[in-house]
Amino acid sequence: MQTYSLRLFLSLAAIALFAGALPSQAAETKAPAKAVLSLEAKVFKGDFEAMKKRRMVRIAVPYSRTLFFNDKGVQRGLTAENIQAFERWLNKKYKTGAHPITVYAIPVTRDRMLPAIIDGKADIAAGNLTITAERDARVDFSNPIDLNVDEVVVTGPVAPALSSLDDLAGKEVYVRPASSYHESLKRLNEKFRQAGKPQMVLRLMPDALEDEDLMDMANAGMIGIIVVDDWKADLWAGMLTGLKVHDTLKLNEGGRVGWAFRQNSPQLAAIVNEFLADQRKIMGSVTQRMAAFQKRQKGLKNATVEADWQRFEQSVALFKVYGERYQFDYLMMTAQGFQESGLNQNAKSHVGAIGIMQIMPATGKELGVGDITQAEANVHGGIKYMRKLLDTYFADADFDDTNRTLFAFAAYNAGPGRIARLRKEAEKEGLNPDKWFNNVELIAAKRVGQETVGYVRNIYKYYTAYKLQLETLEARRSALKETSPAPAAK
């Protein structure tokens, strides 16, 4: 086991200071009934006194394996602790007794955190939110939490050697557009431009992915260079051993972290600042947190290494044919094939599932697609089965193209009847039953656990890796065409 740096310990300790008193099992908190809302909730833009009368405070949080996630009804993560600590603190302060104030979590992607509070669909945004000039112009922030956050370069095994920030000139860096890292990288690119150096190529990643997802992908060798807050990078590098944290390559130093809320909310500002100041007096258990996170981690494989990419090239035409026939994104279906078997038609599971799509012989016979020991019939059968699940259990759904496929994956993993029930439950809780990420995914995490959530997210990460690889190959082909000499005139 890697020895953790003093800085990591101190950084996590600082987080613990405002996380509130911990239960015996770290980083998990029993959720009260209906403790998760969605952005479908009614618009409200009052200050804290109005919230107190409503007995409700809504906090937008990023769904992440470090900050907030749900596992069979248990809310886990640092931000989950903050929310529950805030609720306990409010009810103790105001002696609410039988009429408590409930602090609701609203899990969202990072690009929706600030719009949620601006539009009145949440009251606070919390979750390692860095205070930047651009954000400060849109919302107000609490007093900065006592944690100096540095944004550092993190690389995986396929990244080039780096010794200074100047080495990033001309390199590809992977970043989510809604992150503060994107702003920092754009500033560095401007410096490169002014110095006459080649700018970085910023490869934009889906905002549905979090820092942990990008670190997973870098660790597996799917992507090379990313930027992550130092404390989080150090934490996960202890578990994802292919990562290298470049402590001296800082894009932003001494970053300030705080809670955000609507502008002109003096009552809420005073309450939040009082709470955070009070919680800094309490020390939590850092080592228990680290152990809890370590248990949650499951690694990815690199879907784009030479041997696996050869299998991709050998089978992708089949996925195109049958993906189009059954109205699925062919790359997403290919990613499922990689998750199931590594796109290996010779794969056979211990229960007898066969081939690329891991089809049971009885299922293959029922589907009537031919000999599933052959790649084409196997791929045909797997995709046809996904279509059958959707047509049978989700005929009333209004899925877009992406969610159609995500729900098929979830149904395949957890059972279609169960996912159909979870959609109804999601709708009752104000979530969108036709969206997977940060909607039905949250109910699945609560009722089924992390297996199905992880299954769908892993496939989505493989899908993202395939898209990036194809974009890279296309860019190379275009560059070759531009540099090739024109044919000689006859």
PDB file of C-alpha atoms in Angstrom, residues 79-272:
ATOM      1  CA  THR A  79     -20.704  16.201   0.559  1.00  0.00           C
ATOM      2  CA  ALA A  80     -23.323  13.744   1.822  1.00  0.00           C
ATOM      3  CA  GLU A  81     -21.787  14.162   5.279  1.00  0.00           C
ATOM      4  CA  ASN A  82     -21.866  17.939   4.928  1.00  0.00           C
ATOM      5  CA  ILE A  83     -25.557  17.901   4.042  1.00  0.00           C
ATOM      6  CA  GLN A  84     -26.538  15.711   6.962  1.00  0.00           C
ATOM      7  CA  ALA A  85     -24.336  17.710   9.345  1.00  0.00           C
ATOM      8  CA  PHE A  86     -26.002  20.918   8.134  1.00  0.00           C
ATOM      9  CA  GLU A  87     -29.448  19.437   8.713  1.00  0.00           C
ATOM     10  CA  ARG A  88     -28.548  18.339  12.259  1.00  0.00           C
ATOM     11  CA  TRP A  89     -26.998  21.732  12.990  1.00  0.00           C
ATOM     12  CA  LEU A  90     -30.041  23.671  11.744  1.00  0.00           C
ATOM     13  CA  ASN A  91     -32.503  21.605  13.753  1.00  0.00           C
ATOM     14  CA  LYS A  92     -30.405  21.883  16.895  1.00  0.00           C
ATOM     15  CA  LYS A  93     -29.946  25.644  16.455  1.00  0.00           C
ATOM     16  CA  TYR A  94     -33.648  26.338  15.924  1.00  0.00           C
ATOM     17  CA  LYS A  95     -34.972  23.610  18.284  1.00  0.00           C
ATOM     18  CA  THR A  96     -37.401  22.419  15.619  1.00  0.00           C
ATOM     19  CA  GLY A  97     -38.493  19.313  17.532  1.00  0.00           C
ATOM     20  CA  ALA A  98     -41.328  17.475  15.780  1.00  0.00           C
ATOM     21  CA  HIS A  99     -41.230  19.849  12.792  1.00  0.00           C
ATOM     22  CA  PRO A 100     -37.653  19.566  11.544  1.00  0.00           C
ATOM     23  CA  ILE A 101     -36.035  21.368   8.655  1.00  0.00           C
ATOM     24  CA  THR A 102     -35.059  18.883   5.949  1.00  0.00           C
ATOM     25  CA  VAL A 103     -31.953  19.517   3.870  1.00  0.00           C
ATOM     26  CA  TYR A 104     -32.480  17.857   0.502  1.00  0.00           C
ATOM     27  CA  ALA A 105     -29.760  16.753  -1.889  1.00  0.00           C
ATOM     28  CA  ILE A 106     -30.295  17.453  -5.592  1.00  0.00           C
ATOM     29  CA  PRO A 107     -27.679  15.448  -7.534  1.00  0.00           C
ATOM     30  CA  VAL A 108     -26.788  17.153 -10.823  1.00  0.00           C
ATOM     31  CA  THR A 109     -23.942  17.342 -13.302  1.00  0.00           C
ATOM     32  CA  ARG A 110     -21.474  20.144 -12.597  1.00  0.00           C
ATOM     33  CA  ASP A 111     -22.662  22.277 -15.488  1.00  0.00           C
ATOM     34  CA  ARG A 112     -26.122  22.464 -13.858  1.00  0.00           C
ATOM     35  CA  MET A 113     -25.049  23.339 -10.301  1.00  0.00           C
ATOM     36  CA  LEU A 114     -24.982  27.127 -10.648  1.00  0.00           C
ATOM     37  CA  PRO A 115     -27.990  27.351 -13.014  1.00  0.00           C
ATOM     38  CA  ALA A 116     -29.958  25.347 -10.441  1.00  0.00           C
ATOM     39  CA  ILE A 117     -29.519  27.978  -7.731  1.00  0.00           C
ATOM     40  CA  ILE A 118     -29.809  30.939 -10.110  1.00  0.00           C
ATOM     41  CA  ASP A 119     -33.105  29.573 -11.501  1.00  0.00           C
ATOM     42  CA  GLY A 120     -34.514  28.860  -8.036  1.00  0.00           C
ATOM     43  CA  LYS A 121     -34.464  25.072  -8.346  1.00  0.00           C
ATOM     44  CA  ALA A 122     -31.912  24.751  -5.531  1.00  0.00           C
ATOM     45  CA  ASP A 123     -30.815  27.058  -2.731  1.00  0.00           C
ATOM     46  CA  ILE A 124     -27.164  26.084  -2.289  1.00  0.00           C
ATOM     47  CA  ALA A 125     -24.535  24.395  -4.463  1.00  0.00           C
ATOM     48  CA  ALA A 126     -21.936  22.374  -2.566  1.00  0.00           C
ATOM     49  CA  GLY A 127     -19.286  19.843  -3.491  1.00  0.00           C
ATOM     50  CA  ASN A 128     -15.681  21.033  -3.756  1.00  0.00           C
ATOM     51  CA  LEU A 129     -16.836  24.070  -5.740  1.00  0.00           C
ATOM     52  CA  THR A 130     -13.858  26.293  -6.542  1.00  0.00           C
ATOM     53  CA  ILE A 131     -14.464  30.038  -6.313  1.00  0.00           C
ATOM     54  CA  THR A 132     -13.534  31.609  -9.648  1.00  0.00           C
ATOM     55  CA  ALA A 133     -14.059  35.122 -10.994  1.00  0.00           C
ATOM     56  CA  GLU A 134     -16.499  33.844 -13.617  1.00  0.00           C
ATOM     57  CA  ARG A 135     -18.573  31.985 -11.021  1.00  0.00           C
ATOM     58  CA  ASP A 136     -18.371  34.833  -8.509  1.00  0.00           C
ATOM     59  CA  ALA A 137     -19.989  37.117 -11.078  1.00  0.00           C
ATOM     60  CA  ARG A 138     -23.032  34.828 -11.282  1.00  0.00           C
ATOM     61  CA  VAL A 139     -23.580  33.750  -7.663  1.00  0.00           C
ATOM     62  CA  ASP A 140     -22.434  34.560  -4.134  1.00  0.00           C
ATOM     63  CA  PHE A 141     -20.104  32.309  -2.154  1.00  0.00           C
ATOM     64  CA  SER A 142     -19.646  31.508   1.508  1.00  0.00           C
ATOM     65  CA  ASN A 143     -16.474  32.462   3.293  1.00  0.00           C
ATOM     66  CA  PRO A 144     -13.774  30.218   1.805  1.00  0.00           C
ATOM     67  CA  ILE A 145     -13.339  26.885   3.516  1.00  0.00           C
ATOM     68  CA  ASP A 146      -9.856  26.498   5.000  1.00  0.00           C
ATOM     69  CA  LEU A 147      -8.457  24.330   2.235  1.00  0.00           C
ATOM     70  CA  ASN A 148      -5.882  25.601  -0.246  1.00  0.00           C
ATOM     71  CA  VAL A 149      -6.649  23.689  -3.413  1.00  0.00           C
ATOM     72  CA  ASP A 150      -4.105  23.404  -6.212  1.00  0.00           C
ATOM     73  CA  GLU A 151      -5.144  22.230  -9.674  1.00  0.00           C
ATOM     74  CA  VAL A 152      -2.408  19.819 -10.743  1.00  0.00           C
ATOM     75  CA  VAL A 153      -1.585  17.825 -13.849  1.00  0.00           C
ATOM     76  CA  VAL A 154      -2.291  14.093 -13.581  1.00  0.00           C
ATOM     77  CA  THR A 155      -1.124  11.587 -16.174  1.00  0.00           C
ATOM     78  CA  GLY A 156      -1.715   7.955 -16.970  1.00  0.00           C
ATOM     79  CA  PRO A 157       0.657   5.348 -18.409  1.00  0.00           C
ATOM     80  CA  VAL A 158       0.203   6.464 -22.045  1.00  0.00           C
ATOM     81  CA  ALA A 159       0.997  10.141 -21.406  1.00  0.00           C
ATOM     82  CA  PRO A 160       4.281  11.704 -22.549  1.00  0.00           C
ATOM     83  CA  ALA A 161       6.906  12.694 -19.984  1.00  0.00           C
ATOM     84  CA  LEU A 162       6.290  16.127 -18.476  1.00  0.00           C
ATOM     85  CA  SER A 163       8.674  18.218 -16.398  1.00  0.00           C
ATOM     86  CA  SER A 164       7.109  21.687 -16.633  1.00  0.00           C
ATOM     87  CA  LEU A 165       3.890  23.359 -17.711  1.00  0.00           C
ATOM     88  CA  ASP A 166       5.652  24.422 -20.906  1.00  0.00           C
ATOM     89  CA  ASP A 167       5.787  20.733 -21.844  1.00  0.00           C
ATOM     90  CA  LEU A 168       1.995  20.856 -22.227  1.00  0.00           C
ATOM     91  CA  ALA A 169       2.327  23.053 -25.326  1.00  0.00           C
ATOM     92  CA  GLY A 170       0.877  21.181 -28.293  1.00  0.00           C
ATOM     93  CA  LYS A 171      -0.291  18.260 -26.139  1.00  0.00           C
ATOM     94  CA  GLU A 172      -3.798  16.841 -25.850  1.00  0.00           C
ATOM     95  CA  VAL A 173      -5.463  17.444 -22.481  1.00  0.00           C
ATOM     96  CA  TYR A 174      -8.842  15.956 -21.542  1.00  0.00           C
ATOM     97  CA  VAL A 175     -11.261  18.169 -19.615  1.00  0.00           C
ATOM     98  CA  ARG A 176     -14.946  18.683 -18.879  1.00  0.00           C
ATOM     99  CA  PRO A 177     -16.145  22.087 -20.153  1.00  0.00           C
ATOM    100  CA  ALA A 178     -18.108  22.821 -16.943  1.00  0.00           C
ATOM    101  CA  SER A 179     -15.065  22.350 -14.684  1.00  0.00           C
ATOM    102  CA  SER A 180     -12.829  25.093 -13.288  1.00  0.00           C
ATOM    103  CA  TYR A 181      -9.939  23.185 -14.899  1.00  0.00           C
ATOM    104  CA  HIS A 182     -11.266  24.207 -18.300  1.00  0.00           C
ATOM    105  CA  GLU A 183     -10.923  27.881 -17.398  1.00  0.00           C
ATOM    106  CA  SER A 184      -7.376  27.306 -16.124  1.00  0.00           C
ATOM    107  CA  LEU A 185      -6.375  25.455 -19.287  1.00  0.00           C
ATOM    108  CA  LYS A 186      -7.787  28.203 -21.484  1.00  0.00           C
ATOM    109  CA  ARG A 187      -5.706  30.764 -19.571  1.00  0.00           C
ATOM    110  CA  LEU A 188      -2.580  28.645 -20.072  1.00  0.00           C
ATOM    111  CA  ASN A 189      -3.387  28.326 -23.775  1.00  0.00           C
ATOM    112  CA  GLU A 190      -3.554  32.106 -24.037  1.00  0.00           C
ATOM    113  CA  LYS A 191      -0.079  32.325 -22.496  1.00  0.00           C
ATOM    114  CA  PHE A 192       1.180  29.792 -25.034  1.00  0.00           C
ATOM    115  CA  ARG A 193      -0.385  31.824 -27.841  1.00  0.00           C
ATOM    116  CA  GLN A 194       1.231  35.043 -26.666  1.00  0.00           C
ATOM    117  CA  ALA A 195       4.594  33.283 -26.377  1.00  0.00           C
ATOM    118  CA  GLY A 196       4.300  31.893 -29.906  1.00  0.00           C
ATOM    119  CA  LYS A 197       4.080  28.306 -28.662  1.00  0.00           C
ATOM    120  CA  PRO A 198       1.630  25.689 -29.944  1.00  0.00           C
ATOM    121  CA  GLN A 199      -1.544  25.620 -27.896  1.00  0.00           C
ATOM    122  CA  MET A 200      -2.856  22.549 -26.124  1.00  0.00           C
ATOM    123  CA  VAL A 201      -5.598  20.575 -27.841  1.00  0.00           C
ATOM    124  CA  LEU A 202      -8.424  20.517 -25.302  1.00  0.00           C
ATOM    125  CA  ARG A 203     -10.447  17.325 -25.770  1.00  0.00           C
ATOM    126  CA  LEU A 204     -13.835  18.001 -24.210  1.00  0.00           C
ATOM    127  CA  MET A 205     -15.316  15.180 -22.152  1.00  0.00           C
ATOM    128  CA  PRO A 206     -19.009  14.699 -21.267  1.00  0.00           C
ATOM    129  CA  ASP A 207     -20.066  16.631 -18.174  1.00  0.00           C
ATOM    130  CA  ALA A 208     -21.888  13.495 -17.004  1.00  0.00           C
ATOM    131  CA  LEU A 209     -18.420  12.155 -16.164  1.00  0.00           C
ATOM    132  CA  GLU A 210     -16.687  13.281 -12.965  1.00  0.00           C
ATOM    133  CA  ASP A 211     -13.035  13.601 -11.937  1.00  0.00           C
ATOM    134  CA  GLU A 212     -13.086  10.007 -10.708  1.00  0.00           C
ATOM    135  CA  ASP A 213     -14.279   8.776 -14.106  1.00  0.00           C
ATOM    136  CA  LEU A 214     -11.509  10.640 -15.921  1.00  0.00           C
ATOM    137  CA  MET A 215      -8.931   9.283 -13.474  1.00  0.00           C
ATOM    138  CA  ASP A 216     -10.304   5.786 -14.129  1.00  0.00           C
ATOM    139  CA  MET A 217      -9.822   6.314 -17.855  1.00  0.00           C
ATOM    140  CA  ALA A 218      -6.330   7.778 -17.460  1.00  0.00           C
ATOM    141  CA  ASN A 219      -5.299   4.942 -15.161  1.00  0.00           C
ATOM    142  CA  ALA A 220      -6.476   2.422 -17.767  1.00  0.00           C
ATOM    143  CA  GLY A 221      -4.534   4.195 -20.521  1.00  0.00           C
ATOM    144  CA  MET A 222      -7.578   5.386 -22.476  1.00  0.00           C
ATOM    145  CA  ILE A 223      -6.598   9.043 -22.089  1.00  0.00           C
ATOM    146  CA  GLY A 224      -3.289  10.648 -21.221  1.00  0.00           C
ATOM    147  CA  ILE A 225      -3.299  14.046 -19.501  1.00  0.00           C
ATOM    148  CA  ILE A 226      -5.961  15.481 -17.189  1.00  0.00           C
ATOM    149  CA  VAL A 227      -6.164  18.120 -14.459  1.00  0.00           C
ATOM    150  CA  VAL A 228      -7.525  17.358 -10.977  1.00  0.00           C
ATOM    151  CA  ASP A 229      -7.591  19.083  -7.587  1.00  0.00           C
ATOM    152  CA  ASP A 230      -4.498  17.969  -5.680  1.00  0.00           C
ATOM    153  CA  TRP A 231      -6.197  16.449  -2.637  1.00  0.00           C
ATOM    154  CA  LYS A 232      -8.500  14.340  -4.785  1.00  0.00           C
ATOM    155  CA  ALA A 233      -5.689  13.287  -7.122  1.00  0.00           C
ATOM    156  CA  ASP A 234      -3.548  12.178  -4.179  1.00  0.00           C
ATOM    157  CA  LEU A 235      -6.442  10.238  -2.683  1.00  0.00           C
ATOM    158  CA  TRP A 236      -7.247   8.301  -5.842  1.00  0.00           C
ATOM    159  CA  ALA A 237      -3.634   7.811  -6.912  1.00  0.00           C
ATOM    160  CA  GLY A 238      -3.299   5.646  -3.827  1.00  0.00           C
ATOM    161  CA  MET A 239      -5.853   3.292  -5.360  1.00  0.00           C
ATOM    162  CA  LEU A 240      -5.321   3.786  -9.111  1.00  0.00           C
ATOM    163  CA  THR A 241      -1.655   2.928  -9.254  1.00  0.00           C
ATOM    164  CA  GLY A 242      -1.212   3.811 -12.929  1.00  0.00           C
ATOM    165  CA  LEU A 243      -1.726   7.498 -12.167  1.00  0.00           C
ATOM    166  CA  LYS A 244       1.092   9.979 -11.661  1.00  0.00           C
ATOM    167  CA  VAL A 245       0.315  13.189  -9.800  1.00  0.00           C
ATOM    168  CA  HIS A 246       2.598  16.026 -10.936  1.00  0.00           C
ATOM    169  CA  ASP A 247       2.621  18.061  -7.731  1.00  0.00           C
ATOM    170  CA  THR A 248       4.820  20.800  -9.203  1.00  0.00           C
ATOM    171  CA  LEU A 249       2.748  21.277 -12.373  1.00  0.00           C
ATOM    172  CA  LYS A 250       0.055  23.576 -11.018  1.00  0.00           C
ATOM    173  CA  LEU A 251      -2.432  25.341 -13.261  1.00  0.00           C
ATOM    174  CA  ASN A 252      -4.009  27.139 -10.341  1.00  0.00           C
ATOM    175  CA  GLU A 253      -2.618  27.553  -6.819  1.00  0.00           C
ATOM    176  CA  GLY A 254      -4.307  28.255  -3.525  1.00  0.00           C
ATOM    177  CA  GLY A 255      -7.770  27.817  -4.947  1.00  0.00           C
ATOM    178  CA  ARG A 256     -10.598  28.711  -2.604  1.00  0.00           C
ATOM    179  CA  VAL A 257     -13.499  26.338  -2.067  1.00  0.00           C
ATOM    180  CA  GLY A 258     -16.916  27.366  -0.794  1.00  0.00           C
ATOM    181  CA  TRP A 259     -20.656  26.883  -0.908  1.00  0.00           C
ATOM    182  CA  ALA A 260     -22.541  28.920  -3.522  1.00  0.00           C
ATOM    183  CA  PHE A 261     -25.985  30.495  -3.276  1.00  0.00           C
ATOM    184  CA  ARG A 262     -28.111  33.078  -5.082  1.00  0.00           C
ATOM    185  CA  GLN A 263     -26.937  36.658  -5.069  1.00  0.00           C
ATOM    186  CA  ASN A 264     -28.601  39.012  -2.584  1.00  0.00           C
ATOM    187  CA  SER A 265     -29.296  36.288   0.002  1.00  0.00           C
ATOM    188  CA  PRO A 266     -27.822  37.838   3.170  1.00  0.00           C
ATOM    189  CA  GLN A 267     -29.759  35.621   5.588  1.00  0.00           C
ATOM    190  CA  LEU A 268     -28.629  32.415   3.897  1.00  0.00           C
ATOM    191  CA  ALA A 269     -25.066  33.720   3.649  1.00  0.00           C
ATOM    192  CA  ALA A 270     -24.992  34.376   7.392  1.00  0.00           C
ATOM    193  CA  ILE A 271     -26.370  30.927   8.254  1.00  0.00           C
ATOM    194  CA  VAL A 272     -24.007  29.060   5.918  1.00  0.00           C
TER     195      VAL A 272
END
